[in-house]
CSV table of C-alpha atoms in Angstrom, one decimal:
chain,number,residue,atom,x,y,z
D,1,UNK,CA,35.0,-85.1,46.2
D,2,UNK,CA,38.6,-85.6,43.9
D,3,UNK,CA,39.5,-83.0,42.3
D,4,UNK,CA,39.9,-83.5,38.6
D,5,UNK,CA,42.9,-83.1,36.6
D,6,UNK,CA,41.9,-82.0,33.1
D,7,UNK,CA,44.3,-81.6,29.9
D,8,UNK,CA,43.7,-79.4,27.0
D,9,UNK,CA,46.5,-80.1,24.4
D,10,UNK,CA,46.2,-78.0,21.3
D,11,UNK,CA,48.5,-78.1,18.5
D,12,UNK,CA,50.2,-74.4,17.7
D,13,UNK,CA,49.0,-73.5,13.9
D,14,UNK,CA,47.9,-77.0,13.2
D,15,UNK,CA,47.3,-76.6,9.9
D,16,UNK,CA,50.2,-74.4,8.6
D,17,UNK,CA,52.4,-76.6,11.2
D,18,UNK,CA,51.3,-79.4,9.3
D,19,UNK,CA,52.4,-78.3,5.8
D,20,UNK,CA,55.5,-77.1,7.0
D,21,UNK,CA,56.2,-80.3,8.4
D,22,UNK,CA,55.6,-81.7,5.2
D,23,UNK,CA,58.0,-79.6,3.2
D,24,UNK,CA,60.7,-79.0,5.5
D,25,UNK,CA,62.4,-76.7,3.2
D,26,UNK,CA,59.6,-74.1,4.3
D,27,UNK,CA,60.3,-74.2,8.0
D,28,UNK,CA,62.4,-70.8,7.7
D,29,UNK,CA,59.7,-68.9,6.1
D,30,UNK,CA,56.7,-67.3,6.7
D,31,UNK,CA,53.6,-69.7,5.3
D,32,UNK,CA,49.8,-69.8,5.6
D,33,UNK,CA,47.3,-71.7,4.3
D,34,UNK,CA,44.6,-69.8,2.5
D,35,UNK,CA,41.3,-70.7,0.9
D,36,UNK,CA,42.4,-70.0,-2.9
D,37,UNK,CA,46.2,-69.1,-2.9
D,38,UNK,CA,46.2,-69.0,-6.8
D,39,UNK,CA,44.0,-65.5,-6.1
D,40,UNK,CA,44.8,-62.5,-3.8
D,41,UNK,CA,41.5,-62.3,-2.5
D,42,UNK,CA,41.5,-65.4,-0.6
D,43,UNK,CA,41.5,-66.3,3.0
D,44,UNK,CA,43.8,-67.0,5.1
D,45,UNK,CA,42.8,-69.8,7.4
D,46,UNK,CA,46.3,-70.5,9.3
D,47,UNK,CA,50.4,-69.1,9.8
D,48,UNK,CA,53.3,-70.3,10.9
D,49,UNK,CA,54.8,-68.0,14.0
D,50,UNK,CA,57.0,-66.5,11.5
D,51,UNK,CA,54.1,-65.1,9.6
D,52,UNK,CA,52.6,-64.5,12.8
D,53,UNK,CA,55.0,-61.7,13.6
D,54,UNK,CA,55.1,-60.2,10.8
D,55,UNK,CA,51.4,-59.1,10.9
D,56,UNK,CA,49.5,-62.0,9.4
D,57,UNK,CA,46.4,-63.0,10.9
D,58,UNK,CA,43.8,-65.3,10.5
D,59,UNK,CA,40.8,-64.4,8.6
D,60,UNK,CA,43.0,-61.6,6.2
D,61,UNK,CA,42.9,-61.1,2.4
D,62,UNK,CA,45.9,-62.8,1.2
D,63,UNK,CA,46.9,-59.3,-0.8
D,64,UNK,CA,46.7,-57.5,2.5
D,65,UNK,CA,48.9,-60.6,3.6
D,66,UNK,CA,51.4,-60.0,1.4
D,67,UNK,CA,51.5,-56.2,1.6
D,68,UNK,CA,52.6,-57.1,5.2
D,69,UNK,CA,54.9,-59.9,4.4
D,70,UNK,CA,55.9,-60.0,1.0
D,71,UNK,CA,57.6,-63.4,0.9
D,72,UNK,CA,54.6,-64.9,2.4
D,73,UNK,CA,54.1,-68.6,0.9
D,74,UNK,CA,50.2,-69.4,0.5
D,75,UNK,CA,49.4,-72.9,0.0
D,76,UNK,CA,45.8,-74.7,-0.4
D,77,UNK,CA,44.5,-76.5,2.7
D,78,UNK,CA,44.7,-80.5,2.5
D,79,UNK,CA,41.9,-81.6,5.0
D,80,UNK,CA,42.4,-85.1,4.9
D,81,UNK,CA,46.1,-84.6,5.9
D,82,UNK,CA,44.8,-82.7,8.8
D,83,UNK,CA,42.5,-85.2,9.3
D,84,UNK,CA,45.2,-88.4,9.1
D,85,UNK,CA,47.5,-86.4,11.8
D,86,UNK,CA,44.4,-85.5,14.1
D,87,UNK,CA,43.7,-89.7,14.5
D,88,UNK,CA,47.1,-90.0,15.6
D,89,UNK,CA,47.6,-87.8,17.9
D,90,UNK,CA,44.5,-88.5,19.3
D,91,UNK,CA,46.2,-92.3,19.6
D,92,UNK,CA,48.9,-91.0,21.5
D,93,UNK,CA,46.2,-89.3,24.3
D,94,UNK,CA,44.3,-92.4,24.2
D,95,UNK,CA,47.5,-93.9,25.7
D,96,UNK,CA,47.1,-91.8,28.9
D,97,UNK,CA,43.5,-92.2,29.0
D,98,UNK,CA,39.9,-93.1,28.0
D,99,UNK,CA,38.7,-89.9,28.3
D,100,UNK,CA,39.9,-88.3,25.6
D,101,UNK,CA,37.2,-85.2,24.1
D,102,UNK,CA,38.1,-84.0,20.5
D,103,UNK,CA,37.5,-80.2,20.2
D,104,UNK,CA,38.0,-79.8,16.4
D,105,UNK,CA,41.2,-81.6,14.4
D,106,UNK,CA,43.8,-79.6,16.4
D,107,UNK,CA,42.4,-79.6,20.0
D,108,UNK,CA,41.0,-82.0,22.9
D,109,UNK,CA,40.5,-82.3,26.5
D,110,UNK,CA,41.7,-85.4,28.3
D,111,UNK,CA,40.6,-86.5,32.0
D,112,UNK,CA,43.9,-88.2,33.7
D,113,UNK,CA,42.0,-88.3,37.1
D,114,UNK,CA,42.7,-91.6,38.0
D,115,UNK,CA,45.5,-92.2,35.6
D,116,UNK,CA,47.6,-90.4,37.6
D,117,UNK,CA,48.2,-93.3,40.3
D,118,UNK,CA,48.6,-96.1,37.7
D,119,UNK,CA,51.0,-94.0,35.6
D,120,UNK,CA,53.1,-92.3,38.8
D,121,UNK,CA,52.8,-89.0,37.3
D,122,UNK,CA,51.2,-85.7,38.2
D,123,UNK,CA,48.9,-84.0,35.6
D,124,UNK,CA,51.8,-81.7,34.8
D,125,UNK,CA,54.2,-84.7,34.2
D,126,UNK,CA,51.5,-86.2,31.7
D,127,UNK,CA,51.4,-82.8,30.0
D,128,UNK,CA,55.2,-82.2,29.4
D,129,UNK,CA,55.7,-85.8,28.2
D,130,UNK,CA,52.7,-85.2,25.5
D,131,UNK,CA,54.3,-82.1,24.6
D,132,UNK,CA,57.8,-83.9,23.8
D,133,UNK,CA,55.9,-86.9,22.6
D,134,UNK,CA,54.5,-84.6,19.8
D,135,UNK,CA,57.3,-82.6,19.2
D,136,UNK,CA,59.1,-85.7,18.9
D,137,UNK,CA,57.0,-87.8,16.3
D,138,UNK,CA,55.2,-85.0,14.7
D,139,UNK,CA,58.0,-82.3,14.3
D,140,UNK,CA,55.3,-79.7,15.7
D,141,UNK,CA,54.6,-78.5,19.2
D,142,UNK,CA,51.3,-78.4,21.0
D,143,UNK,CA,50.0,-76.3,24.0
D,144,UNK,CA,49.0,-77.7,27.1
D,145,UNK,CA,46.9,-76.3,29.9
D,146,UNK,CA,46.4,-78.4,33.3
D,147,UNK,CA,43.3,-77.7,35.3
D,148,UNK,CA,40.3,-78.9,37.6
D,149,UNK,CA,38.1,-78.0,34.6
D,150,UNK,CA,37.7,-78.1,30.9
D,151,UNK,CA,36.9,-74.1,30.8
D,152,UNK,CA,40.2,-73.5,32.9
D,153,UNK,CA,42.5,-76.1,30.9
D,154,UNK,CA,41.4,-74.6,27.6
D,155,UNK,CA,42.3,-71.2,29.1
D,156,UNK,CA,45.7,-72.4,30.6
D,157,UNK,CA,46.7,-74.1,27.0
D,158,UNK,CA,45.5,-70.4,25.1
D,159,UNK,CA,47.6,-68.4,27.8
D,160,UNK,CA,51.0,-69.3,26.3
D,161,UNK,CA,51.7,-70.3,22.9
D,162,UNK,CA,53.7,-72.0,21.5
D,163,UNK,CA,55.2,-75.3,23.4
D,164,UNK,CA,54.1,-74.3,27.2
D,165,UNK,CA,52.3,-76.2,29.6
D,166,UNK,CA,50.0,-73.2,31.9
D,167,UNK,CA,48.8,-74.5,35.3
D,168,UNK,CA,45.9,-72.8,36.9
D,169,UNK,CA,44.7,-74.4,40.1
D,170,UNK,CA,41.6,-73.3,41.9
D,171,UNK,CA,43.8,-71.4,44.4
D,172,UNK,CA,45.0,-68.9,41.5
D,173,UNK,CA,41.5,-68.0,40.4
D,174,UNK,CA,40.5,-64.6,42.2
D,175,UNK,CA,45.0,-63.1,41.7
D,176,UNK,CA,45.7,-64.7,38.6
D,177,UNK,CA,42.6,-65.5,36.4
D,178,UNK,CA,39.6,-63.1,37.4
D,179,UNK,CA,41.6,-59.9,36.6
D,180,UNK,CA,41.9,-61.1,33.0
D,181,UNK,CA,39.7,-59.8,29.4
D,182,UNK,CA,36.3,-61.2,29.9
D,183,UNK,CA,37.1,-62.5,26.1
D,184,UNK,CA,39.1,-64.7,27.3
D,185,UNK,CA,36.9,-67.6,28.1
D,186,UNK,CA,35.7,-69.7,25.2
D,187,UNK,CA,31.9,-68.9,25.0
D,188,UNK,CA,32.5,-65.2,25.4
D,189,UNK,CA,32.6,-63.9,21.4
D,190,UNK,CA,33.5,-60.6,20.5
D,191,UNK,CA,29.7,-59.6,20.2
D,192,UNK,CA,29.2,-60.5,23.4
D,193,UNK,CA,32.4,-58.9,24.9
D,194,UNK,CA,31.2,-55.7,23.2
D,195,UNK,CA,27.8,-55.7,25.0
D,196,UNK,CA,29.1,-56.3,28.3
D,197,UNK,CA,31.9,-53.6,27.3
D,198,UNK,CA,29.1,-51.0,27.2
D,199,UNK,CA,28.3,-51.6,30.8
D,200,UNK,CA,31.7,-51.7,32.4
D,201,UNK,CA,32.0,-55.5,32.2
D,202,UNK,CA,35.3,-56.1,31.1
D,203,UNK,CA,37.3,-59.2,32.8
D,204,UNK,CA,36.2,-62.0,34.2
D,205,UNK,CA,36.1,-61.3,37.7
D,206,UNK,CA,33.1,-58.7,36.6
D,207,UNK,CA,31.1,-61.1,35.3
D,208,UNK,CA,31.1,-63.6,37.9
D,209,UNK,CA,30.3,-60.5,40.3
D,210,UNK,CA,26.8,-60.2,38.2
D,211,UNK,CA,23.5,-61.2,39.4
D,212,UNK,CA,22.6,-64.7,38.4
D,213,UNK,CA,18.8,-62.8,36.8
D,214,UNK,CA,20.8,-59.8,35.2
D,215,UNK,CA,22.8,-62.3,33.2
D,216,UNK,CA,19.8,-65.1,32.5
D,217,UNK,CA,18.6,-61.5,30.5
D,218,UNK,CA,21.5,-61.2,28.7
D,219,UNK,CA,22.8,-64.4,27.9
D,220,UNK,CA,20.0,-67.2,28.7
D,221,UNK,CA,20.3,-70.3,31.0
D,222,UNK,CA,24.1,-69.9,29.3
D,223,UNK,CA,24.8,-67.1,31.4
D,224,UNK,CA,24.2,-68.5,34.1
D,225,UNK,CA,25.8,-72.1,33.6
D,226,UNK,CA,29.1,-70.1,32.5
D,227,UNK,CA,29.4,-68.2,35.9
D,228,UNK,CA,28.8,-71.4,37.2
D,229,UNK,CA,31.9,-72.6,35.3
D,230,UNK,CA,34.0,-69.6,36.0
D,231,UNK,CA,33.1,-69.9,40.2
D,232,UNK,CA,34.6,-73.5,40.0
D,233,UNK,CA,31.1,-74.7,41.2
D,234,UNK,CA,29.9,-76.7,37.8
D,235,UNK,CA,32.9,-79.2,36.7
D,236,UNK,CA,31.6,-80.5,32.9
D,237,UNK,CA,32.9,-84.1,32.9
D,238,UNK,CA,35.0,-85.1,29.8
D,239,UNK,CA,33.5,-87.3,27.4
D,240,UNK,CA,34.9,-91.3,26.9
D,241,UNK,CA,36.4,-91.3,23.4
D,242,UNK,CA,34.5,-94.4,22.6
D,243,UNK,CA,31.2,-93.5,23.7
D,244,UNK,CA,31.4,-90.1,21.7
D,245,UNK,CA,27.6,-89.2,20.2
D,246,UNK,CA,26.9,-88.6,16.6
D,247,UNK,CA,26.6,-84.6,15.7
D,248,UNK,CA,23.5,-83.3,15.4
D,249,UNK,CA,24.7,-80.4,13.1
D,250,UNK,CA,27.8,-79.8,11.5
D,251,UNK,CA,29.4,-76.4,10.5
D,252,UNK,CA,31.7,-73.9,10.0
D,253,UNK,CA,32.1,-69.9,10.4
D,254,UNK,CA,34.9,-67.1,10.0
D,255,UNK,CA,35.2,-63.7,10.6
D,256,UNK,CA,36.9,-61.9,8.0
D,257,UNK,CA,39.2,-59.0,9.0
D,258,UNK,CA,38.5,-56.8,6.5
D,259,UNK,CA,34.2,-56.5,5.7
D,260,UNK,CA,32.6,-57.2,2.7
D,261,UNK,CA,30.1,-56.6,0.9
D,262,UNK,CA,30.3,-57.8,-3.0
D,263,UNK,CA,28.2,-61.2,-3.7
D,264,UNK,CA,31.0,-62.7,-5.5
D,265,UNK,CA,33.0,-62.5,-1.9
D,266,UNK,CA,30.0,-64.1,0.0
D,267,UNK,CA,30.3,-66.6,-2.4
D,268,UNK,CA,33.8,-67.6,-2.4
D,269,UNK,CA,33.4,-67.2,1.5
D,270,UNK,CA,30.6,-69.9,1.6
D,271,UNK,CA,32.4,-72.1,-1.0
D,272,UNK,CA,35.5,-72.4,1.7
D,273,UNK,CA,33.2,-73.3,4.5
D,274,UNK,CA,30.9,-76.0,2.7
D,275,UNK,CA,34.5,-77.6,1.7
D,276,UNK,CA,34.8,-78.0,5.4
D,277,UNK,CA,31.7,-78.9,6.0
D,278,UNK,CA,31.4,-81.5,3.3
D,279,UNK,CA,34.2,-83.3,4.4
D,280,UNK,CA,33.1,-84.0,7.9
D,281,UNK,CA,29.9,-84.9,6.6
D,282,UNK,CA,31.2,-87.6,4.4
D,283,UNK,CA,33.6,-88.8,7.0
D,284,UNK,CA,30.3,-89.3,9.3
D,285,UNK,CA,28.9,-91.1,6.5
D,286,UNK,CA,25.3,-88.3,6.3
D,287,UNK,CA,23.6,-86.1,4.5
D,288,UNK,CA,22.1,-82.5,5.8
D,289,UNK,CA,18.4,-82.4,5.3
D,290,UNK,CA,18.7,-78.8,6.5
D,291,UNK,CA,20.6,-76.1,5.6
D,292,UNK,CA,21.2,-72.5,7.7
D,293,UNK,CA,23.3,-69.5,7.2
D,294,UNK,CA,24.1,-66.5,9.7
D,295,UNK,CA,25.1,-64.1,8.5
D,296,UNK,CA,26.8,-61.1,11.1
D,297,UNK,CA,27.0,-57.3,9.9
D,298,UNK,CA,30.1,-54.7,10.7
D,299,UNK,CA,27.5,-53.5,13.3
D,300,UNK,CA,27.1,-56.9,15.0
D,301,UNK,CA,23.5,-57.1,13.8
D,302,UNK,CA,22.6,-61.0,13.0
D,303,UNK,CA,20.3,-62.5,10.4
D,304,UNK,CA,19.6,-66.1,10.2
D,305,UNK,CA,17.9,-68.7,8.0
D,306,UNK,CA,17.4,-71.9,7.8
D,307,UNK,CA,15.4,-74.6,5.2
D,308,UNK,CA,15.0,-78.2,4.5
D,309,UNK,CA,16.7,-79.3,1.1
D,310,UNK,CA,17.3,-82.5,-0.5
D,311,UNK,CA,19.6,-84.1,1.5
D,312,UNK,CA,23.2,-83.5,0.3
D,313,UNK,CA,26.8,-83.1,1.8
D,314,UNK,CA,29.0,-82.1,-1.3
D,315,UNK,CA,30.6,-79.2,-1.9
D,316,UNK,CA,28.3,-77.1,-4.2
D,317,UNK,CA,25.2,-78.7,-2.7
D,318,UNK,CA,25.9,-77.0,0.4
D,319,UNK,CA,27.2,-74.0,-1.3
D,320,UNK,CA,24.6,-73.5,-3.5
D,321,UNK,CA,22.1,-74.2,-0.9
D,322,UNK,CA,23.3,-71.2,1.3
D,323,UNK,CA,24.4,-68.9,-0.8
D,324,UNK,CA,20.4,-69.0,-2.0
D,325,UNK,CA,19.5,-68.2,1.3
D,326,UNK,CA,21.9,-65.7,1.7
D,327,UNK,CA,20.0,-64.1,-1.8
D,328,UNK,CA,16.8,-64.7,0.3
D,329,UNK,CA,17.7,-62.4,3.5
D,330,UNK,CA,20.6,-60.2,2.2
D,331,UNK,CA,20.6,-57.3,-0.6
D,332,UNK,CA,24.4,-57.2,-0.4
D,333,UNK,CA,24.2,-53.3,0.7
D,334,UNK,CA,26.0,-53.4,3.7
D,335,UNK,CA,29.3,-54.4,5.1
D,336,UNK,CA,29.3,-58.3,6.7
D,337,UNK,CA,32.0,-59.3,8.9
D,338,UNK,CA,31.2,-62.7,9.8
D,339,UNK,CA,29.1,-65.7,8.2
D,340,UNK,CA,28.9,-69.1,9.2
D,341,UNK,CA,27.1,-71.7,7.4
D,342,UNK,CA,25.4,-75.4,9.3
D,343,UNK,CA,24.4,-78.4,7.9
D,344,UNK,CA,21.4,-80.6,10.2
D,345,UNK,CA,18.5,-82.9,9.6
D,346,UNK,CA,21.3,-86.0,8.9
D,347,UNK,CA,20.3,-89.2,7.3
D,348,UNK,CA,22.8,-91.8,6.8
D,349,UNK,CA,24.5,-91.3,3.1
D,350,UNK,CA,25.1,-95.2,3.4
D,351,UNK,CA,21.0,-95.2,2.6
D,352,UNK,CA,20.7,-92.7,0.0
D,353,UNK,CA,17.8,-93.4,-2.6
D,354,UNK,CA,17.5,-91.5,-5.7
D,355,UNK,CA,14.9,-91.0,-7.7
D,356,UNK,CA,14.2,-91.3,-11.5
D,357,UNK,CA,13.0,-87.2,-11.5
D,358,UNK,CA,15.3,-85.9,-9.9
D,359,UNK,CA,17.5,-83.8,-12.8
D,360,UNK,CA,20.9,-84.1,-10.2
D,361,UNK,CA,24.5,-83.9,-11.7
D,362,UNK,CA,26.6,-86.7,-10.3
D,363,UNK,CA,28.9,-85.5,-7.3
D,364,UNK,CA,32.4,-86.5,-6.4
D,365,UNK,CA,32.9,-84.8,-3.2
D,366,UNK,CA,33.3,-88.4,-1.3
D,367,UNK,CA,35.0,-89.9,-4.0
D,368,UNK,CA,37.8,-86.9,-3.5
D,369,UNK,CA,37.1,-87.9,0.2
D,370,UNK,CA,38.4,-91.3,-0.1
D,371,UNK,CA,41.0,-90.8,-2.7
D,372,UNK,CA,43.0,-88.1,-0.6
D,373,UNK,CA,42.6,-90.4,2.7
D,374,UNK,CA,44.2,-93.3,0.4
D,375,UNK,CA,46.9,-92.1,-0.9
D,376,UNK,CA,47.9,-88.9,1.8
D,377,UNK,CA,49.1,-85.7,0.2
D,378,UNK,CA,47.7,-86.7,-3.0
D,379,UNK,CA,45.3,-83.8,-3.6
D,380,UNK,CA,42.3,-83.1,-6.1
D,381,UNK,CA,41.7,-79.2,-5.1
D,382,UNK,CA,38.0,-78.5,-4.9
D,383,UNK,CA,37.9,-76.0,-7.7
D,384,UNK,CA,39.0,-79.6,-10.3
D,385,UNK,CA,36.1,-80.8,-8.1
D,386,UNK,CA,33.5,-78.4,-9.4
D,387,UNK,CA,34.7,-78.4,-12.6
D,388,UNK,CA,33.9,-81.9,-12.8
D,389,UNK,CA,30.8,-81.6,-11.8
D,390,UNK,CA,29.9,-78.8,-14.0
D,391,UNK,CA,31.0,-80.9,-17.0
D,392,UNK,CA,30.1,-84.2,-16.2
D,393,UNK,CA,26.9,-84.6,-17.4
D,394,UNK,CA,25.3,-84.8,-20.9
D,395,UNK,CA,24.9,-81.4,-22.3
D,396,UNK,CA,21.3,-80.5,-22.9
């Protein structure tokens, strides 16, 4: 059987490239893009390299940001930007090839098997030109790793950052890739990594030594499929770009550096993720049915809820929605360290009924939507969007 030649191109702080690439007179200073810049208690979702080394990281309070790098510019994310630059770049793979897989806006495997002999190029070839391509048109540089499989590209292309293309052929597994941190490999989180941890299971090469029932234990018919996927033996084929299924859920997650443990910061922390969420629901045209919340303690302990709602996919729907079921399995008396919030159930928003009873304030969520993908950078942030919506309907 062919081997496969498999592309993971992922663009180096997409978002924070992006905005720097909008305001060029920014490209000599350290920016991220945080989840409320006008307050030091926000997120920060994304930096630049030059934040990068001066300490910032993802998932920080902006204050502790800017104790590290005082000169640190903080601006609000602008999803549909990210969104418009995602479709194009995604136009530029499609030029190589059909199979085209989007992981996210800033990442996505491509299959150029058998575009390698129409093209006269080796995978490698196709990768550098992308890269140049990109840096070229975009003014940004994206990461590309070259493989027999998606879980080895998307290692090569996280191996070196930023502007590299990483090779790893099959040859340079046991030398090169089995001696690395078992965290690693996408699918391994840093809960997992810390169980395995406990019992001297530290790189990959130790868990691909495992026995196949040890690990169906630990990790499920997942366990099991990954070792598969780490031996070389299972090869997941890349999807065609046109034949791409509907999502059955949609979410979002962070894990914040620093724990907390205040409401108000659960809140704000939900309030970022349903603005993400709601904007891919609205760009798939549903509306979530059900609503769940996970939420995942300093000591990696996990609770998790879920309930049906009336169907919604705008900002403080969702928000609302699970920060009542955070209220419903959380006494906010101990520090969390992760949360991630999902949206499932979908019916199409296109078929929407409403009915006489139902006491709902008017939503502008998709409006916004449509607005900022009309006109580009032109922004409405989402605390004018809740604002509206508080004060939009008649006073009682």
């Amino acid at each position: 059987m062919k081997e496969r030649v498999i592309l993971h191109s992922d663009v180096n702080n997409f978002f924070a490239s992006v905005e720097v690439v909008s305001r060029p007179e920014l490209a000599s200073l350290p920016v991220a893009v945080t989840g409320n810049p006008e307050k030091r208690n926000g997120i920060i979702l994304a930096k630049n390299e030059i934040a990068k080394k001066a300490g910032v990281k993802t998932g920080q309070v902006i204050g502790e940001a800017k104790a590290l790098c005082p000169n640190l510019v903080c601006l609000p994310p602008h999803y549909s930007l990210y969104e418009e630059i995602s479709q194009r770049l995604h136009n530029i793979y499609l030029e190589y090839t059909n199979f085209v897989e989007p992981l996210g806006l800033d990442e996505c495997f491509l299959d150029v098997t058998d575009s390698i002999k129409y093209l006269n190029k080796s995978g490698v070839e196709i990768a550098d030109e992308i890269r140049e391509r990109v840096k070229k048109k975009f003014g940004f540089t994206v990461s590309v790793g070259v493989s027999f499989s998606k879980i080895f590209a998307k290692l090569g292309s996280d191996l070196r950052k930023p502007d590299y293309t990483t090779v790893i052929e099959r040859k340079d597994l046991k030398d090169k890739i089995y001696p690395l941190p078992l965290g690693s490999i996408v699918g391994i989180g840093r809960r997992l990594e810390g169980k395995f941890h406990a019992i001297s299971v530290d790189t990959i090469g130790d868990f691909v030594a495992l026995d196949d029932s040890f690990l169906e234990n630990k990790m499920g018919v997942n366990g099991t499929r990954l070792k598969e996927d780490l031996l070389g033996v299972r090869i997941e084929p890349v999807c065609d770009y046109f034949s791409l299924p509907p999502p059955k859920s949609i979410g979002n997650g962070t894990t914040t550096l620093k724990d907390i443990e205040k409401r108000k910061d659960v809140e704000k922390v939900i309030y970022f993720l349903a603005e993400k969420v709601s904007y891919r629901m609205i760009k798939h045209k549903v509306l979530a049915g059900t609503l769940s919340i996970t939420i995942k303690t300093k000591d990696l302990k996990t609770y998790h809820i879920s309930r049906k709602v009336n169907p919604t996919n705008s900002v403080d729907g969702i928000a609302k929605g699970c920060l009542a079921l955070a209220d419903k399995i959380w006494k906010y008396n101990y520090p969390i360290r992760a949360i991630r919030i999902k949206g499932s159930n979908f019916t199409s928003s296109l078929s929407r009924q409403l009915s006489f009873f139902d006491n709902e304030k008017p939503d502008f969520s998709e409006t916004l939507n449509i607005i900022n993908d009309k006109y580009g950078k032109i922004i409405l942030a989402s605390d004018m969007a809740n604002f509206i919506n508080r004060n939009s309907h008649p006073q009682e």
